[in-house]
Amino acid sequence: MSTLFTKIIRREIPSYKCAENDEFYAFLDINPLKKGHTLVVPKHEVDYIFDLPDDELGRMQIFAKKVARAIRKAFPCRKVGQAVLGLEVDHAHIHLIPLDNEKDMIFSNPKLELSEDEFKSIASKILKNFEEDQSS
């Protein structure tokens, strides 16, 4: 049975794409802690991120770094935090969250409620910055 994230990668379920390459896909978390809260996933199913081969985990981190730079350009913040939880969906993923203080990354905080247009605008800004970074 395919994971929720696999269905998103296959475009069977809609998402707000922020970045993509041959191996990884980045999209907005639909229950964000902050505007720009993005998930980075491998395109093949692996439940636990630390079960990825070392070279693939390295490439995933490099991809996440590029997405984090795009997030920071779109949503100026002190830093972009990274978290690996992996309990909510059985598919390896990294959370990237714009941070102005440590409290921004507390997962029990209330989630933002954003409109479809807000999600589209946020994803578009990140994707634009990601693509510009790739072309330079």
N, CA, C and O atoms as a MOPAC input file, in Angstrom:
PM7 MOZYME 1SCF
protein

 N      0.84500 1    -1.19000 1     0.00000 1
 C      0.00000 1     0.00000 1     0.00000 1
 C      0.89100 1     1.25400 1     0.00000 1
 O      1.80700 1     1.36500 1     0.81500 1
 N      0.62700 1     2.16400 1    -0.88700 1
 C      1.40700 1     3.39400 1    -1.00000 1
 C      1.15100 1     4.31500 1     0.18200 1
 O      0.04200 1     4.38700 1     0.71200 1
 N      2.21100 1     5.01900 1     0.58200 1
 C      2.05000 1     6.00000 1     1.64500 1
 C      1.35300 1     7.24700 1     1.09600 1
 O      1.25000 1     7.43900 1    -0.11600 1
 N      0.89100 1     8.06500 1     1.99200 1
 C      0.29200 1     9.34400 1     1.62000 1
 C      1.28100 1    10.16300 1     0.79600 1
 O      0.89900 1    10.79300 1    -0.19000 1
 N      2.54700 1    10.15400 1     1.19700 1
 C      3.54600 1    10.94000 1     0.48000 1
 C      3.82400 1    10.36900 1    -0.90400 1
 O      4.07200 1    11.12900 1    -1.84100 1
 N      3.78900 1     9.06600 1    -1.05000 1
 C      3.96100 1     8.46000 1    -2.37400 1
 C      2.81900 1     8.89600 1    -3.28500 1
 O      3.03900 1     9.19900 1    -4.45800 1
 N      1.62600 1     8.92900 1    -2.76200 1
 C      0.47500 1     9.37900 1    -3.55900 1
 C      0.62500 1    10.84800 1    -3.95500 1
 O      0.21500 1    11.24500 1    -5.04500 1
 N      1.21200 1    11.65000 1    -3.07000 1
 C      1.47500 1    13.05300 1    -3.39900 1
 C      2.52800 1    13.13700 1    -4.50200 1
 O      2.35700 1    13.88400 1    -5.46500 1
 N      3.60800 1    12.38200 1    -4.36800 1
 C      4.68300 1    12.38400 1    -5.36800 1
 C      4.15200 1    11.96300 1    -6.73400 1
 O      4.54100 1    12.52800 1    -7.75700 1
 N      3.25600 1    10.96500 1    -6.75100 1
 C      2.67600 1    10.47000 1    -8.00900 1
 C      1.57300 1    11.37800 1    -8.54600 1
 O      1.00200 1    11.10400 1    -9.60200 1
 N      1.27500 1    12.44300 1    -7.83300 1
 C      0.21600 1    13.40600 1    -8.19300 1
 C     -1.18300 1    12.79200 1    -8.08700 1
 O     -2.11900 1    13.28200 1    -8.72000 1
 N     -1.33300 1    11.73200 1    -7.29800 1
 C     -2.64900 1    11.13500 1    -7.05200 1
 C     -3.41200 1    11.96200 1    -6.02200 1
 O     -4.64200 1    11.93800 1    -5.98400 1
 N     -2.68500 1    12.68200 1    -5.19900 1
 C     -3.23900 1    13.60400 1    -4.20300 1
 C     -2.56800 1    14.94700 1    -4.46200 1
 O     -1.35100 1    14.99600 1    -4.64500 1
 N     -3.33100 1    16.03500 1    -4.48300 1
 C     -2.71600 1    17.34100 1    -4.76200 1
 C     -1.79700 1    17.79200 1    -3.62800 1
 O     -1.97000 1    17.41100 1    -2.47100 1
 N     -0.82200 1    18.60900 1    -3.99300 1
 C      0.08000 1    19.20500 1    -3.01100 1
 C      0.49700 1    20.57600 1    -3.51200 1
 O      0.20300 1    20.96500 1    -4.64200 1
 N      1.18100 1    21.29100 1    -2.65100 1
 C      1.71400 1    22.60600 1    -3.00600 1
 C      3.22300 1    22.44800 1    -3.16100 1
 O      3.97900 1    22.59000 1    -2.20000 1
 N      3.64600 1    22.15200 1    -4.38900 1
 C      5.04600 1    21.85500 1    -4.68500 1
 C      5.91800 1    23.08500 1    -4.49300 1
 O      5.59600 1    24.18400 1    -4.94300 1
 N      7.04700 1    22.85900 1    -3.80100 1
 C      8.02700 1    23.91600 1    -3.56900 1
 C      9.32800 1    23.66500 1    -4.31100 1
 O     10.04900 1    24.60900 1    -4.63500 1
 N      9.63800 1    22.39000 1    -4.58500 1
 C     10.87900 1    22.03500 1    -5.27400 1
 C     10.81800 1    20.56300 1    -5.64400 1
 O     10.07700 1    19.78000 1    -5.04900 1
 N     11.63500 1    20.20000 1    -6.66600 1
 C     11.65400 1    18.79900 1    -7.08900 1
 C     12.90700 1    18.54700 1    -7.91400 1
 O     13.37900 1    19.41600 1    -8.64700 1
 N     13.43100 1    17.33700 1    -7.77500 1
 C     14.45300 1    16.84700 1    -8.69500 1
 C     14.16700 1    15.36700 1    -8.94800 1
 O     13.08100 1    14.89100 1    -8.61700 1
 N     15.09400 1    14.64800 1    -9.51400 1
 C     14.84900 1    13.24100 1    -9.85000 1
 C     14.61900 1    12.35700 1    -8.62900 1
 O     13.92300 1    11.34600 1    -8.71200 1
 N     15.20400 1    12.74000 1    -7.49500 1
 C     15.16100 1    11.87800 1    -6.31100 1
 C     14.25900 1    12.36300 1    -5.18900 1
 O     13.78400 1    11.56100 1    -4.38500 1
 N     14.01500 1    13.67800 1    -5.12300 1
 C     13.33200 1    14.23800 1    -3.96000 1
 C     12.23000 1    15.21000 1    -4.36600 1
 O     12.24400 1    15.79000 1    -5.45200 1
 N     11.28100 1    15.36200 1    -3.45500 1
 C     10.14100 1    16.23500 1    -3.69100 1
 C      9.91900 1    17.05400 1    -2.42300 1
 O      9.96000 1    16.51500 1    -1.31700 1
 N      9.68800 1    18.34100 1    -2.58100 1
 C      9.40800 1    19.22500 1    -1.44900 1
 C      8.05300 1    19.88300 1    -1.65800 1
 O      7.74000 1    20.35800 1    -2.74900 1
 N      7.26100 1    19.90300 1    -0.60500 1
 C      5.91200 1    20.46400 1    -0.68700 1
 C      5.51800 1    21.03300 1     0.66900 1
 O      6.08400 1    20.66500 1     1.69800 1
 N      4.54200 1    21.93300 1     0.65700 1
 C      4.11200 1    22.57000 1     1.89300 1
 C      3.40200 1    21.58600 1     2.81000 1
 O      2.61300 1    20.75500 1     2.36100 1
 N      3.69300 1    21.69100 1     4.09200 1
 C      2.94600 1    20.96600 1     5.11200 1
 C      1.55800 1    21.60600 1     5.16800 1
 O      1.44900 1    22.82900 1     5.26100 1
 N      0.51200 1    20.80700 1     5.11300 1
 C     -0.84500 1    21.38200 1     5.12200 1
 C     -1.31000 1    21.75200 1     6.53300 1
 O     -2.38300 1    22.33100 1     6.70100 1
 N     -0.51200 1    21.42100 1     7.53300 1
 C     -0.75700 1    21.84700 1     8.91900 1
 C      0.48700 1    22.59100 1     9.41500 1
 O      1.18400 1    22.11800 1    10.31300 1
 N      0.75700 1    23.75400 1     8.82600 1
 C      2.04000 1    24.41400 1     9.08100 1
 C      2.12500 1    25.09900 1    10.44200 1
 O      1.13800 1    25.59800 1    10.98200 1
 N      3.34600 1    25.10200 1    10.96900 1
 C      3.63300 1    25.87700 1    12.17300 1
 C      3.86900 1    27.34000 1    11.80900 1
 O      3.51500 1    28.24100 1    12.57000 1
 N      4.46600 1    27.56800 1    10.64700 1
 C      4.74100 1    28.91200 1    10.14500 1
 C      4.55800 1    28.92000 1     8.63700 1
 O      4.61500 1    27.86800 1     7.99900 1
 N      4.34000 1    30.08600 1     8.06400 1
 C      4.28600 1    30.19100 1     6.60900 1
 C      5.64100 1    29.76300 1     6.05200 1
 O      6.68500 1    30.25900 1     6.47800 1
 N      5.61000 1    28.84700 1     5.10400 1
 C      6.83200 1    28.33000 1     4.51700 1
 C      7.22400 1    26.95900 1     5.04300 1
 O      8.19200 1    26.37100 1     4.56000 1
 N      6.49400 1    26.43400 1     6.02600 1
 C      6.77600 1    25.10000 1     6.59500 1
 C      6.65800 1    24.07000 1     5.47500 1
 O      5.58000 1    23.85200 1     4.92100 1
 N      7.77500 1    23.45000 1     5.15900 1
 C      7.89500 1    22.57700 1     3.99000 1
 C      8.39300 1    21.19600 1     4.38900 1
 O      9.18100 1    21.05500 1     5.32400 1
 N      7.92500 1    20.18000 1     3.67000 1
 C      8.38200 1    18.80600 1     3.86200 1
 C      9.24700 1    18.39900 1     2.67500 1
 O      8.92300 1    18.71200 1     1.52900 1
 N     10.33400 1    17.70800 1     2.94600 1
 C     11.22300 1    17.16700 1     1.91800 1
 C     11.19400 1    15.65200 1     2.05600 1
 O     11.44200 1    15.11600 1     3.13600 1
 N     10.88700 1    14.95900 1     0.95100 1
 C     10.76300 1    13.50000 1     0.98500 1
 C     11.52400 1    12.86300 1    -0.17400 1
 O     11.65200 1    13.46200 1    -1.24200 1
 N     12.02900 1    11.64000 1     0.04000 1
 C     12.57800 1    10.90200 1    -1.10200 1
 C     11.42200 1    10.40400 1    -1.95900 1
 O     10.32800 1    10.16400 1    -1.44800 1
 N     11.65500 1    10.24900 1    -3.24700 1
 C     10.58200 1     9.81700 1    -4.13700 1
 C     10.27700 1     8.32600 1    -4.03300 1
 O      9.24300 1     7.87300 1    -4.52400 1
 N     11.14600 1     7.57400 1    -3.41100 1
 C     10.82300 1     6.16500 1    -3.18500 1
 C     10.49400 1     5.99000 1    -1.69500 1
 O     10.94400 1     6.76800 1    -0.85400 1
 N      9.71800 1     4.97500 1    -1.39300 1
 C      9.26200 1     4.76900 1    -0.02000 1
 C     10.34400 1     4.15200 1     0.85100 1
 O     10.86000 1     3.07000 1     0.57500 1
 N     10.66200 1     4.86500 1     1.89200 1
 C     11.50600 1     4.39300 1     2.98100 1
 C     10.86000 1     4.94900 1     4.23300 1
 O     10.63300 1     6.15500 1     4.33300 1
 N     10.56100 1     4.08300 1     5.19000 1
 C      9.86200 1     4.51400 1     6.39300 1
 C     10.72100 1     5.39900 1     7.28300 1
 O     10.26600 1     6.44800 1     7.74000 1
 N     11.94700 1     4.98900 1     7.53200 1
 C     12.79700 1     5.62900 1     8.52700 1
 C     13.97200 1     6.31100 1     7.83100 1
 O     14.73500 1     5.66200 1     7.11500 1
 N     14.11300 1     7.59300 1     8.03900 1
 C     15.11800 1     8.36900 1     7.31100 1
 C     16.52300 1     7.79400 1     7.47400 1
 O     17.33000 1     7.86400 1     6.54700 1
 N     16.82200 1     7.22700 1     8.64200 1
 C     18.16200 1     6.71200 1     8.87200 1
 C     18.35900 1     5.29900 1     8.32500 1
 O     19.39500 1     4.67500 1     8.55800 1
 N     17.35400 1     4.79900 1     7.59300 1
 C     17.51700 1     3.57700 1     6.80500 1
 C     17.96500 1     3.88600 1     5.38000 1
 O     18.28900 1     2.97200 1     4.62200 1
 N     17.98700 1     5.17100 1     5.00700 1
 C     18.48000 1     5.55300 1     3.68000 1
 C     19.97000 1     5.26100 1     3.60400 1
 O     20.68300 1     5.42600 1     4.59400 1
 N     20.45200 1     4.82800 1     2.43700 1
 C     21.89700 1     4.68000 1     2.26400 1
 C     22.58300 1     6.03200 1     2.50000 1
 O     22.00500 1     7.08200 1     2.21800 1
 N     23.80300 1     6.00000 1     3.01300 1
 C     24.52100 1     7.23000 1     3.36500 1
 C     24.57200 1     8.24100 1     2.22400 1
 O     24.34300 1     9.43200 1     2.43600 1
 N     24.87200 1     7.76700 1     1.00900 1
 C     24.98600 1     8.70400 1    -0.10900 1
 C     23.64400 1     9.36200 1    -0.43700 1
 O     23.59500 1    10.54200 1    -0.78200 1
 N     22.56700 1     8.60200 1    -0.33000 1
 C     21.24400 1     9.17800 1    -0.60100 1
 C     20.83600 1    10.16000 1     0.49600 1
 O     20.26500 1    11.21200 1     0.21000 1
 N     21.12900 1     9.81800 1     1.74600 1
 C     20.83500 1    10.72900 1     2.84800 1
 C     21.60600 1    12.02800 1     2.66800 1
 O     21.08300 1    13.10900 1     2.93900 1
 N     22.83800 1    11.92200 1     2.21600 1
 C     23.63200 1    13.11900 1     1.94200 1
 C     23.01000 1    13.97300 1     0.85100 1
 O     22.92500 1    15.19400 1     0.98200 1
 N     22.57600 1    13.33200 1    -0.22100 1
 C     21.93300 1    14.08700 1    -1.31600 1
 C     20.61500 1    14.71600 1    -0.85100 1
 O     20.26300 1    15.81500 1    -1.27800 1
 N     19.89100 1    14.01300 1     0.02300 1
 C     18.63700 1    14.56000 1     0.55000 1
 C     18.91400 1    15.81400 1     1.38800 1
 O     18.16500 1    16.78900 1     1.31700 1
 N     19.98400 1    15.78400 1     2.17500 1
 C     20.34400 1    16.95700 1     2.97400 1
 C     20.75800 1    18.12700 1     2.08100 1
 O     20.42000 1    19.27500 1     2.37000 1
 N     21.48000 1    17.84500 1     1.01000 1
 C     21.88500 1    18.90800 1     0.08200 1
 C     20.65600 1    19.50400 1    -0.59900 1
 O     20.56200 1    20.72100 1    -0.75700 1
 N     19.71700 1    18.65100 1    -1.00300 1
 C     18.46600 1    19.13500 1    -1.59500 1
 C     17.71200 1    19.98400 1    -0.56300 1
 O     17.22300 1    21.06500 1    -0.88900 1
 N     17.61800 1    19.49700 1     0.67700 1
 C     16.92400 1    20.23900 1     1.73800 1
 C     17.58500 1    21.59600 1     1.98800 1
 O     16.90300 1    22.58700 1     2.25100 1
 N     18.90400 1    21.63100 1     1.90300 1
 C     19.62900 1    22.89100 1     2.08300 1
 C     19.21000 1    23.90400 1     1.01700 1
 O     18.99900 1    25.07700 1     1.32300 1
 N     19.08900 1    23.45500 1    -0.22600 1
 C     18.67000 1    24.34700 1    -1.30900 1
 C     17.23600 1    24.83000 1    -1.09700 1
 O     16.92100 1    25.99000 1    -1.36400 1
 N     16.37700 1    23.94300 1    -0.62000 1
 C     14.99400 1    24.33200 1    -0.33000 1
 C     14.97300 1    25.32800 1     0.83200 1
 O     14.22200 1    26.30300 1     0.79900 1
 N     15.78600 1    25.08800 1     1.84700 1
 C     15.85100 1    26.00300 1     3.00000 1
 C     16.29100 1    27.40000 1     2.56800 1
 O     15.75800 1    28.39900 1     3.05200 1
 N     17.25800 1    27.47100 1     1.66000 1
 C     17.67800 1    28.78800 1     1.14600 1
 C     16.51900 1    29.48900 1     0.43500 1
 O     16.32500 1    30.69600 1     0.57900 1
 N     15.75200 1    28.71300 1    -0.33200 1
 C     14.60000 1    29.28900 1    -1.04300 1
 C     13.53400 1    29.76600 1    -0.06000 1
 O     12.91300 1    30.80800 1    -0.26800 1
 N     13.32700 1    29.00700 1     1.00400 1
 C     12.35100 1    29.40100 1     2.03400 1
 C     12.79300 1    30.70200 1     2.69000 1
 O     11.99000 1    31.61500 1     2.88000 1
 N     14.06000 1    30.77800 1     3.03100 1
 C     14.57900 1    31.96500 1     3.73100 1
 C     14.47800 1    33.21600 1     2.86700 1
 O     14.22900 1    34.30600 1     3.38200 1
 N     14.66900 1    33.06600 1     1.55700 1
 C     14.50300 1    34.20900 1     0.64600 1
 C     13.03900 1    34.62800 1     0.56500 1
 O     12.72900 1    35.81800 1     0.50700 1
 N     12.14400 1    33.64600 1     0.56000 1
 C     10.71300 1    33.93500 1     0.44100 1
 C     10.12800 1    34.48800 1     1.73400 1
 O      9.23000 1    35.33000 1     1.71200 1
 N     10.64400 1    34.00600 1     2.85800 1
 C     10.12400 1    34.38300 1     4.17100 1
 C     11.30400 1    34.72900 1     5.08100 1
 O     11.76500 1    33.89200 1     5.85700 1
 N     11.78900 1    35.97500 1     4.97600 1
 C     12.95700 1    36.34800 1     5.77400 1
 C     12.77000 1    35.96600 1     7.24600 1
 O     11.76100 1    36.29100 1     7.87200 1
 N     13.76400 1    35.27400 1     7.76700 1
 C     13.72800 1    34.77500 1     9.13300 1
 C     15.17200 1    34.65500 1     9.61800 1
 O     16.10800 1    34.78900 1     8.83000 1
 N     15.34900 1    34.40400 1    10.90300 1
 C     16.71900 1    34.27000 1    11.42500 1
 C     17.40200 1    33.04300 1    10.85000 1
 O     18.55600 1    33.10500 1    10.42800 1
 N     16.68000 1    31.92100 1    10.83400 1
 C     17.20800 1    30.66700 1    10.30000 1
 C     16.03800 1    29.80500 1     9.84500 1
 O     14.88100 1    30.09900 1    10.14500 1
 N     16.35300 1    28.73800 1     9.11700 1
 C     15.35800 1    27.72000 1     8.79300 1
 C     15.74400 1    26.49100 1     9.60500 1
 O     16.83900 1    25.95000 1     9.45500 1
 N     14.82300 1    26.05500 1    10.47100 1
 C     15.07800 1    24.88700 1    11.30100 1
 C     14.72100 1    23.60900 1    10.56900 1
 O     13.89800 1    23.59400 1     9.65300 1
 N     15.36600 1    22.53700 1    11.00100 1
 C     15.11500 1    21.21600 1    10.41300 1
 C     14.72500 1    20.25600 1    11.52900 1
 O     15.34500 1    20.23700 1    12.59200 1
 N     13.70000 1    19.46700 1    11.27700 1
 C     13.29100 1    18.43600 1    12.23300 1
 C     12.98900 1    17.15600 1    11.48200 1
 O     12.45200 1    17.17400 1    10.37400 1
 N     13.34600 1    16.04600 1    12.10700 1
 C     13.02000 1    14.72900 1    11.57600 1
 C     12.22900 1    14.02600 1    12.65900 1
 O     12.77300 1    13.66000 1    13.70100 1
 N     10.94200 1    13.83800 1    12.40900 1
 C     10.09200 1    13.14300 1    13.37600 1
 C      9.71900 1    11.77600 1    12.81500 1
 O     10.12600 1    10.73900 1    13.33900 1
 N      8.94300 1    11.79700 1    11.74900 1
 C      8.63700 1    10.56200 1    11.04300 1
 C      7.60400 1     9.66700 1    11.68100 1
 O      7.47200 1     8.50800 1    11.28800 1
 N      6.87000 1    10.16800 1    12.65200 1
 C      5.86700 1     9.33400 1    13.30600 1
 C      4.49100 1     9.45100 1    12.66600 1
 O      3.68500 1     8.52500 1    12.75000 1
 N      4.22200 1    10.57200 1    12.03400 1
 C      2.88400 1    10.81600 1    11.50900 1
 C      2.63300 1    10.14900 1    10.16100 1
 O      1.49400 1     9.78600 1     9.86600 1
 N      3.65700 1     9.97900 1     9.34200 1
 C      3.53800 1     9.29300 1     8.05300 1
 C      4.74100 1     8.36300 1     7.92100 1
 O      5.87700 1     8.77500 1     8.15800 1
 N      4.49300 1     7.12000 1     7.54500 1
 C      5.55900 1     6.12400 1     7.42800 1
 C      6.31800 1     6.26700 1     6.11300 1
 O      6.36900 1     5.34300 1     5.30000 1
 N      6.90000 1     7.43600 1     5.92600 1
 C      7.69800 1     7.75600 1     4.73800 1
 C      8.70800 1     8.79600 1     5.20700 1
 O      8.32000 1     9.84900 1     5.71300 1
 N      9.97900 1     8.51800 1     5.04700 1
 C     11.02700 1     9.42000 1     5.51600 1
 C     10.76100 1    10.84700 1     5.05100 1
 O     10.40600 1    11.07700 1     3.89400 1
 N     10.93400 1    11.79800 1     5.95700 1
 C     10.74800 1    13.19600 1     5.58500 1
 C     11.44700 1    14.13000 1     6.57100 1
 O     11.68600 1    13.79700 1     7.73200 1
 N     11.75700 1    15.30100 1     6.05400 1
 C     12.37600 1    16.37200 1     6.81800 1
 C     11.40500 1    17.54900 1     6.83600 1
 O     10.85200 1    17.92200 1     5.80100 1
 N     11.20200 1    18.12800 1     8.00900 1
 C     10.44600 1    19.36900 1     8.14100 1
 C     11.43000 1    20.52800 1     8.06100 1
 O     12.45500 1    20.51100 1     8.74200 1
 N     11.13900 1    21.52500 1     7.24800 1
 C     11.90300 1    22.76800 1     7.18200 1
 C     10.97400 1    23.89800 1     7.59900 1
 O      9.92900 1    24.10700 1     6.98400 1
 N     11.35500 1    24.62800 1     8.64600 1
 C     10.45800 1    25.62900 1     9.23200 1
 C     11.20600 1    26.94500 1     9.42700 1
 O     12.25300 1    26.96600 1    10.07400 1
 N     10.67900 1    28.05100 1     8.87400 1
 C     11.29400 1    29.35100 1     9.12400 1
 C     11.24300 1    29.67800 1    10.62000 1
 O     10.20700 1    29.52300 1    11.26600 1
 N     12.38200 1    30.13300 1    11.15800 1
 C     12.46800 1    30.39600 1    12.59700 1
 C     12.90000 1    31.82500 1    12.89000 1
 O     13.83000 1    32.35500 1    12.28200 1
 N     12.20400 1    32.42400 1    13.82800 1
 C     12.65400 1    33.67600 1    14.41600 1
 C     13.01500 1    33.47000 1    15.88300 1
 O     13.76400 1    34.25300 1    16.46700 1
 N     12.46900 1    32.40000 1    16.47000 1
 C     12.85300 1    31.99400 1    17.82400 1
 C     12.58500 1    30.49600 1    17.97900 1
 O     11.92000 1    29.89300 1    17.13600 1
 N     13.09100 1    29.90800 1    19.03400 1
 C     12.97800 1    28.46100 1    19.21900 1
 C     11.53100 1    27.98800 1    19.35500 1
 O     11.21500 1    26.84800 1    19.01200 1
 N     10.66900 1    28.84100 1    19.84400 1
 C      9.26700 1    28.46800 1    20.03500 1
 C      8.55300 1    28.21500 1    18.71100 1
 O      7.50300 1    27.57200 1    18.68500 1
 N      9.11100 1    28.71200 1    17.62300 1
 C      8.49800 1    28.51400 1    16.30400 1
 C      8.50700 1    27.04700 1    15.88400 1
 O      7.78500 1    26.65700 1    14.96600 1
 N      9.32600 1    26.23200 1    16.55700 1
 C      9.48100 1    24.84400 1    16.14000 1
 C      8.88100 1    23.85600 1    17.15000 1
 O      9.25600 1    22.68400 1    17.17400 1
 N      7.97100 1    24.32400 1    17.96100 1
 C      7.30100 1    23.43800 1    18.90700 1
 C      6.08300 1    22.84900 1    18.19800 1
 O      5.13000 1    23.56000 1    17.87800 1
 N      6.13100 1    21.54200 1    17.95900 1
 C      5.10700 1    20.89900 1    17.13900 1
 C      3.73300 1    20.83600 1    17.80100 1
 O      2.74100 1    20.56000 1    17.12600 1
 N      3.65700 1    21.08500 1    19.09100 1
 C      2.35000 1    21.12300 1    19.74800 1
 C      1.71000 1    22.51300 1    19.66500 1
 O      0.58200 1    22.70100 1    20.12000 1
 N      2.42300 1    23.48500 1    19.08600 1
 C      1.83800 1    24.81300 1    18.87100 1
 C      0.62700 1    24.70300 1    17.95900 1
 O      0.53800 1    23.77800 1    17.15100 1
 N     -0.31100 1    25.64600 1    18.08300 1
 C     -1.43700 1    25.65700 1    17.13900 1
 C     -0.92800 1    25.81100 1    15.71000 1
 O      0.01700 1    26.55600 1    15.45200 1
 N     -1.56100 1    25.10300 1    14.79800 1
 C     -1.18400 1    25.16700 1    13.38600 1
 C     -1.88200 1    26.35000 1    12.72200 1
 O     -2.97000 1    26.75700 1    13.12900 1
 N     -1.24100 1    26.88600 1    11.70200 1
 C     -1.84400 1    27.98000 1    10.94300 1
 C     -2.99700 1    27.44800 1    10.10200 1
 O     -2.96100 1    26.31200 1     9.63000 1
 N     -3.99900 1    28.26400 1     9.92300 1
 C     -5.09100 1    27.93400 1     9.00500 1
 C     -4.97000 1    28.88600 1     7.82900 1
 O     -5.22300 1    30.08400 1     7.95100 1
 N     -4.58200 1    28.33800 1     6.69400 1
 C     -4.34700 1    29.14800 1     5.50700 1
 C     -5.34700 1    28.80200 1     4.41500 1
 O     -5.82900 1    27.67300 1     4.32700 1
 N     -5.64600 1    29.77700 1     3.59700 1
 C     -6.55200 1    29.55200 1     2.47500 1
 C     -5.79500 1    28.88000 1     1.33600 1
 O     -4.56400 1    28.85000 1     1.32600 1
 N     -6.53000 1    28.35300 1     0.39900 1
 C     -5.94500 1    27.74700 1    -0.80800 1
 C     -5.04200 1    28.75300 1    -1.51800 1
 O     -3.94000 1    28.41400 1    -1.94900 1
 N     -5.52000 1    29.99200 1    -1.63500 1
 C     -4.72100 1    31.02900 1    -2.29900 1
 C     -3.43100 1    31.32000 1    -1.54300 1
 O     -2.39100 1    31.55300 1    -2.16100 1
 N     -3.48600 1    31.30900 1    -0.20500 1
 C     -2.27500 1    31.54400 1     0.58500 1
 C     -1.26800 1    30.40600 1     0.37400 1
 O     -0.07900 1    30.66000 1     0.18000 1
 N     -1.74100 1    29.15300 1     0.41000 1
 C     -0.85400 1    28.01900 1     0.16300 1
 C     -0.20100 1    28.14100 1    -1.22400 1
 O      1.00800 1    27.95600 1    -1.36000 1
 N     -0.99400 1    28.44800 1    -2.23200 1
 C     -0.46600 1    28.57600 1    -3.59000 1
 C      0.58400 1    29.67800 1    -3.68100 1
 O      1.61800 1    29.50400 1    -4.32600 1
 N      0.32000 1    30.80300 1    -3.04000 1
 C      1.24700 1    31.92600 1    -3.06000 1
 C      2.56600 1    31.56600 1    -2.35900 1
 O      3.64500 1    31.89100 1    -2.85600 1
 N      2.47400 1    30.90600 1    -1.22500 1
 C      3.66300 1    30.50900 1    -0.46700 1
 C      4.50300 1    29.53900 1    -1.29200 1
 O      5.70900 1    29.73100 1    -1.44400 1
 N      3.86600 1    28.50300 1    -1.82300 1
 C      4.59000 1    27.50300 1    -2.62500 1
 C      5.22600 1    28.15000 1    -3.84500 1
 O      6.36100 1    27.82600 1    -4.19700 1
 N      4.51400 1    29.05300 1    -4.48600 1
 C      5.02700 1    29.72900 1    -5.68100 1
 C      6.28900 1    30.53300 1    -5.35900 1
 O      7.24600 1    30.52500 1    -6.13400 1
 N      6.29000 1    31.22100 1    -4.22900 1
 C      7.46300 1    32.01400 1    -3.83600 1
 C      8.67100 1    31.11300 1    -3.60400 1
 O      9.77400 1    31.41400 1    -4.06000 1
 N      8.46200 1    30.02100 1    -2.90000 1
 C      9.57400 1    29.10700 1    -2.60300 1
 C     10.08500 1    28.47800 1    -3.89800 1
 O     11.29100 1    28.44200 1    -4.13900 1
 N      9.16300 1    27.98100 1    -4.73200 1
 C      9.54600 1    27.34900 1    -5.99300 1
 C     10.32600 1    28.31900 1    -6.87800 1
 O     11.33500 1    27.93600 1    -7.47100 1
 N      9.87900 1    29.54700 1    -6.97300 1
 C     10.56700 1    30.56300 1    -7.78200 1
 C     12.00000 1    30.74800 1    -7.28200 1
 O     12.93500 1    30.76800 1    -8.08200 1
 N     12.17700 1    30.88200 1    -5.97800 1
 C     13.51700 1    31.06100 1    -5.41200 1
 C     14.38500 1    29.82300 1    -5.62300 1
 O     15.57600 1    29.93900 1    -5.91000 1
 N     13.78700 1    28.63900 1    -5.48100 1
 C     14.51900 1    27.39300 1    -5.69200 1
 C     15.00900 1    27.31400 1    -7.13400 1
 O     16.17500 1    27.01000 1    -7.38300 1
 N     14.11900 1    27.58700 1    -8.07500 1
 C     14.46800 1    27.50500 1    -9.49700 1
 C     15.51400 1    28.54600 1    -9.87500 1
 O     16.41000 1    28.26000 1   -10.66900 1
 N     15.41300 1    29.73900 1    -9.31900 1
 C     16.41300 1    30.78600 1    -9.58800 1
 C     17.78400 1    30.35400 1    -9.07300 1
 O     18.79900 1    30.59700 1    -9.72500 1
 N     17.81400 1    29.72000 1    -7.91200 1
 C     19.06300 1    29.24700 1    -7.31500 1
 C     19.68200 1    28.15400 1    -8.18300 1
 O     20.90400 1    28.08100 1    -8.30700 1
 N     18.85100 1    27.30800 1    -8.78100 1
 C     19.34600 1    26.22000 1    -9.61400 1
 C     19.93900 1    26.71900 1   -10.92200 1
 O     20.85100 1    26.10300 1   -11.47400 1
 N     19.42300 1    27.82400 1   -11.41100 1
 C     19.88000 1    28.33400 1   -12.70200 1
 C     21.12100 1    29.23000 1   -12.57900 1
 O     21.74800 1    29.56700 1   -13.58400 1
 N     21.46600 1    29.60600 1   -11.36600 1
 C     22.63800 1    30.49400 1   -11.21100 1
 C     23.90900 1    29.73300 1   -10.90800 1
 O     24.96900 1    30.34000 1   -10.75300 1

